[in-house]
Tab-separated table of C-alpha atoms in Angstrom:
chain	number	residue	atom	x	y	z
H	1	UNK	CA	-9.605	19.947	-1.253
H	2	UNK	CA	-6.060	21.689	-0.165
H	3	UNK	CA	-3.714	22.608	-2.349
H	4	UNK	CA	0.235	21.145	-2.140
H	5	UNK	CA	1.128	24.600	-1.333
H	6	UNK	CA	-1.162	25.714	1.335
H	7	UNK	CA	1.694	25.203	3.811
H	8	UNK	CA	4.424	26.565	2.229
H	9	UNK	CA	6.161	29.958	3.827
H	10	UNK	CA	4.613	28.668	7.455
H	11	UNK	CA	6.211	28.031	10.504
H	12	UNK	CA	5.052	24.718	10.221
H	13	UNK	CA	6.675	24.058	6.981
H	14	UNK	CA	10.039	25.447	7.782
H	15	UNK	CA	10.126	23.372	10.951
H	16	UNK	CA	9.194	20.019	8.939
H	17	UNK	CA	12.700	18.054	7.583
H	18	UNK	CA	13.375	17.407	4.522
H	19	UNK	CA	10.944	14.475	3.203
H	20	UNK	CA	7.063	13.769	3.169
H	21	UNK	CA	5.057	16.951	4.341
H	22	UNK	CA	1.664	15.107	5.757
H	23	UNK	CA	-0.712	16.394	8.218
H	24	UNK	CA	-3.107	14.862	9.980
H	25	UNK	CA	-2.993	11.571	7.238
H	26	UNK	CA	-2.811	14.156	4.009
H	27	UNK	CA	0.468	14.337	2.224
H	28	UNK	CA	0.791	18.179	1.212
H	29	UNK	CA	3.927	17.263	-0.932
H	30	UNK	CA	8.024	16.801	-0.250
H	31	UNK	CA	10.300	19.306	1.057
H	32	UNK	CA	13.302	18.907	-0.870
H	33	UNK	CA	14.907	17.341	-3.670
H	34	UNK	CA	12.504	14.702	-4.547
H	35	UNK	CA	14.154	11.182	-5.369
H	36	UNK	CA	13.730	9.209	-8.326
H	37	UNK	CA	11.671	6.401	-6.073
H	38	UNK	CA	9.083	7.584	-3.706
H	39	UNK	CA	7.928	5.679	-1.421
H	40	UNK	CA	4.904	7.418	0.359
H	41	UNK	CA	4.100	6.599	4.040
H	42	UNK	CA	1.671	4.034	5.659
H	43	UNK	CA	-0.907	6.027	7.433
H	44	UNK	CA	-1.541	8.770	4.445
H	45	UNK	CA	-5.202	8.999	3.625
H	46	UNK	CA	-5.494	11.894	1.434
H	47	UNK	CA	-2.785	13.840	-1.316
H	48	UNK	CA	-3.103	17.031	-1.436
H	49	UNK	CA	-4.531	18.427	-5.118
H	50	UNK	CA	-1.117	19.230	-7.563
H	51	UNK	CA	0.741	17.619	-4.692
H	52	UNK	CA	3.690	16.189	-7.188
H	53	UNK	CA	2.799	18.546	-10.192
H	54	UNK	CA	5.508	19.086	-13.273
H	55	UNK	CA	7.941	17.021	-10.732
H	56	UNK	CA	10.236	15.946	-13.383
H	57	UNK	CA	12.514	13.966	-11.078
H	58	UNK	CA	10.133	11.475	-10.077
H	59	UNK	CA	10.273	7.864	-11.856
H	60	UNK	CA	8.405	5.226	-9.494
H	61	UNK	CA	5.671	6.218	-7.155
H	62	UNK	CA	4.530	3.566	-4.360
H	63	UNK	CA	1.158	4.816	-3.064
H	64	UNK	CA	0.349	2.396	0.258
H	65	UNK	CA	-3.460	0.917	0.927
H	66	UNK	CA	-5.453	3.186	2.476
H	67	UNK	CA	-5.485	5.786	0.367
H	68	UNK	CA	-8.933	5.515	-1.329
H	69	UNK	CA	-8.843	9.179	-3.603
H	70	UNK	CA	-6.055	10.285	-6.565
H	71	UNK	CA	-7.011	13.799	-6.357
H	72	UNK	CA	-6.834	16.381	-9.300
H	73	UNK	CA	-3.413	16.878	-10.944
H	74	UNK	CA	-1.703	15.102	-7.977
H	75	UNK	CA	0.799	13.521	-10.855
H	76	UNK	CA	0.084	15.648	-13.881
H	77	UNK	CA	2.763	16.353	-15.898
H	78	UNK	CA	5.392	14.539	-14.600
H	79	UNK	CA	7.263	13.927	-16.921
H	80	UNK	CA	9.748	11.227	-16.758
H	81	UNK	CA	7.130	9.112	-13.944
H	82	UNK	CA	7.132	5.514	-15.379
H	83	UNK	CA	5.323	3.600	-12.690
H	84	UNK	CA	2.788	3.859	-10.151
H	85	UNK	CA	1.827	1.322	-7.633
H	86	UNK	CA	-1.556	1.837	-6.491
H	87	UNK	CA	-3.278	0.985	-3.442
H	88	UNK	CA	-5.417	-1.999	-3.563
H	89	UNK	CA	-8.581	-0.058	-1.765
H	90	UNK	CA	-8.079	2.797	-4.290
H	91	UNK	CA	-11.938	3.717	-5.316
H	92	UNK	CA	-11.208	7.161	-7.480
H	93	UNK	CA	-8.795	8.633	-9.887
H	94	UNK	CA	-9.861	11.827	-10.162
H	95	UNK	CA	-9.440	15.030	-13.301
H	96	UNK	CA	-6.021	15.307	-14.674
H	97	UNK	CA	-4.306	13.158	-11.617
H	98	UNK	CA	-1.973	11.495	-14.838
H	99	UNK	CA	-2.147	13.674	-17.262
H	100	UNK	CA	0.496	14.751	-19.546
H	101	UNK	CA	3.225	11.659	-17.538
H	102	UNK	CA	4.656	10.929	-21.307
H	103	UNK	CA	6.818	8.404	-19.793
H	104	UNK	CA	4.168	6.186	-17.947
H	105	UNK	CA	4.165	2.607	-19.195
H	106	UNK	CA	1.814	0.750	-17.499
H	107	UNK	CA	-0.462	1.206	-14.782
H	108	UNK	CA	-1.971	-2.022	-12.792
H	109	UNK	CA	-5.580	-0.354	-11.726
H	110	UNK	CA	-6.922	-2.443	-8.708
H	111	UNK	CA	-10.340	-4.106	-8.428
H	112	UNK	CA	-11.819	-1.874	-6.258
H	113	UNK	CA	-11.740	1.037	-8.853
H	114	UNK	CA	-15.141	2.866	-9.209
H	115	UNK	CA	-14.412	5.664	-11.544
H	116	UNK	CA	-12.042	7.477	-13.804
H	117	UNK	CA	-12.115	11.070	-13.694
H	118	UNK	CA	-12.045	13.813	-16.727
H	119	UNK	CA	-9.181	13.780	-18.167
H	120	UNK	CA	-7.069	11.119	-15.884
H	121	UNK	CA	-4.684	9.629	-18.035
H	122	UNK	CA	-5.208	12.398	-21.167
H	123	UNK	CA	-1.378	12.428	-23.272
H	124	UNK	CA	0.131	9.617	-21.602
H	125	UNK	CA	1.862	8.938	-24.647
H	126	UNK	CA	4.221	5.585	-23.330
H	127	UNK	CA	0.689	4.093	-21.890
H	128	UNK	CA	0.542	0.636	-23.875
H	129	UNK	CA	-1.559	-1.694	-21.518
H	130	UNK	CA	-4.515	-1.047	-20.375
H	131	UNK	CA	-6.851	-3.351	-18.267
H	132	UNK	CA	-9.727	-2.203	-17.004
H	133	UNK	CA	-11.098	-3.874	-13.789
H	134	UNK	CA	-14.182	-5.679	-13.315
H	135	UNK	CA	-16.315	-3.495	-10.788
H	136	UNK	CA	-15.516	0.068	-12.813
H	137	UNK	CA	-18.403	1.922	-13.021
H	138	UNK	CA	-17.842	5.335	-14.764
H	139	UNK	CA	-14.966	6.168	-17.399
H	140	UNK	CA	-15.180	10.516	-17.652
H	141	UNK	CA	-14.854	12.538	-20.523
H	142	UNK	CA	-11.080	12.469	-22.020
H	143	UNK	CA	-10.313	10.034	-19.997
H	144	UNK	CA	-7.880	8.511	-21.953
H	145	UNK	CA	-7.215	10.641	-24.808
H	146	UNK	CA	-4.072	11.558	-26.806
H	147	UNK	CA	-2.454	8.268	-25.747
H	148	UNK	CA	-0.439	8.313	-28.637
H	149	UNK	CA	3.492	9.247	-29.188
H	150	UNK	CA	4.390	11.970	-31.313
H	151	UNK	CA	7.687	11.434	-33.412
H	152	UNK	CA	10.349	12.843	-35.319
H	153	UNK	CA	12.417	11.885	-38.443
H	154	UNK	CA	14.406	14.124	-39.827
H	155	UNK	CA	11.648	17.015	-40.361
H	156	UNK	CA	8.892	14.894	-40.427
H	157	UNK	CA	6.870	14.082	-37.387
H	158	UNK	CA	4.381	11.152	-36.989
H	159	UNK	CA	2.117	9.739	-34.750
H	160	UNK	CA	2.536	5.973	-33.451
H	161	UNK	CA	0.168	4.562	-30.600
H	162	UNK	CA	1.135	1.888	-28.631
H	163	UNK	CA	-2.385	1.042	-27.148
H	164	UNK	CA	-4.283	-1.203	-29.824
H	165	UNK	CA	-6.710	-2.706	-27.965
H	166	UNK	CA	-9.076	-1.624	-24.516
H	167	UNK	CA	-12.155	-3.939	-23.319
H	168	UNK	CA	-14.662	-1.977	-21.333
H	169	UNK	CA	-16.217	-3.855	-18.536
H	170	UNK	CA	-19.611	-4.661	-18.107
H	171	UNK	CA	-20.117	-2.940	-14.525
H	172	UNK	CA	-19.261	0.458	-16.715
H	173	UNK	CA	-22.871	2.481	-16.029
H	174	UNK	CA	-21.077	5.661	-17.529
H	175	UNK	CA	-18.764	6.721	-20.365
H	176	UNK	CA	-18.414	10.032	-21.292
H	177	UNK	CA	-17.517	12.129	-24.258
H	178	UNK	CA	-13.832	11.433	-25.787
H	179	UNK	CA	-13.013	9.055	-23.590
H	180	UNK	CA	-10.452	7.733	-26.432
H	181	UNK	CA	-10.388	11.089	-28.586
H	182	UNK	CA	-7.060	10.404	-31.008
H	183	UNK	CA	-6.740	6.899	-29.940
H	184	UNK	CA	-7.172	5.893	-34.274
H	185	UNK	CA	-4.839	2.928	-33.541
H	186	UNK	CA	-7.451	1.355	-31.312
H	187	UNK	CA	-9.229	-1.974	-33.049
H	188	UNK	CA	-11.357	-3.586	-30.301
């Protein structure tokens, strides 16, 4: 897979306006100052690996149908990203693509999932609903770890984990090691 910079310092690049940077149907990344909202194109097939990596600006992410592959660390570490609509033909989220996006809420994974990839959602510490769909076949090692917020009082941090409960689905063929490493707040 391509990297989000791969492009960068070409002729190509420098001649592209400010917005989207996608080539034949793969989104390489934005050139610019990213908004809060982003709303990626119809027609995008593919996202570049790191593609929004450490963005701290973005908040809402709007991925169309079509796109059938979250690629590694495509979100990772953005920060203050709360919400991400997902295409409804999605079959893959694959190693790291939301790790470490503290401020993620919720995430509505469509019916057509197939597998979660190492690591995917590892430290989303705001995650606090979490439905698995019917049809998911493999859940990958960390998957879901460290989904729990660290806080402070006075000099005394804590832990508190929003996520309580999961239900795995039948269709799941595969789980791998740690999938819910540090989760100790989950009861069913």
């Amino acid at each position: 897979s391509l990297g989000a910079d791969v492009l960068e310092d070409t002729a190509w690049f420098d001649a592209q306006p400010d917005g989207v940077l996608v080539a034949d149907g793969c989104l390489f990344g934005y050139k610019g100052e990213i908004p809060e909202k982003l709303f990626i194109p119809d027609g995008v097939k593919h996202i570049a690996t790191s593609a929004f990596f450490k963005e701290e600006t973005l908040n809402e992410v709007y991925i169309p149908d079509g796109v059938k592959f979250i690629g590694s660390l495509i979100f990772s570490s953005c920060r203050s990203l709360t919400y991400v609509r997902l295409p409804a033909d999605l079959t893959e989220i694959s190693t790291n693509a939301f790790s470490s996006c503290v401020g993620l809420t919720r995430i509505e994974l469509p019916s057509s999932l197939k597998v979660i990839g190492d690591s995917a959602f590892k430290s989303c510490s705001s995650l606090a609903d979490l439905n698995l769909p019917d049809g998911l076949e493999e859940i990958s090692s960390f998957a879901f770890s460290g989904i729990l917020k660290q806080q402070r009082t006075g000099n005394k941090k804590y832990t508190e984990q929003n996520m309580t409960e999961v239900k795995i689905p039948q269709s799941v063929k595969k789980v791998g090691a740690g999938v819910f490493e540090g989760c100790r707040s989950l009861t069913d």
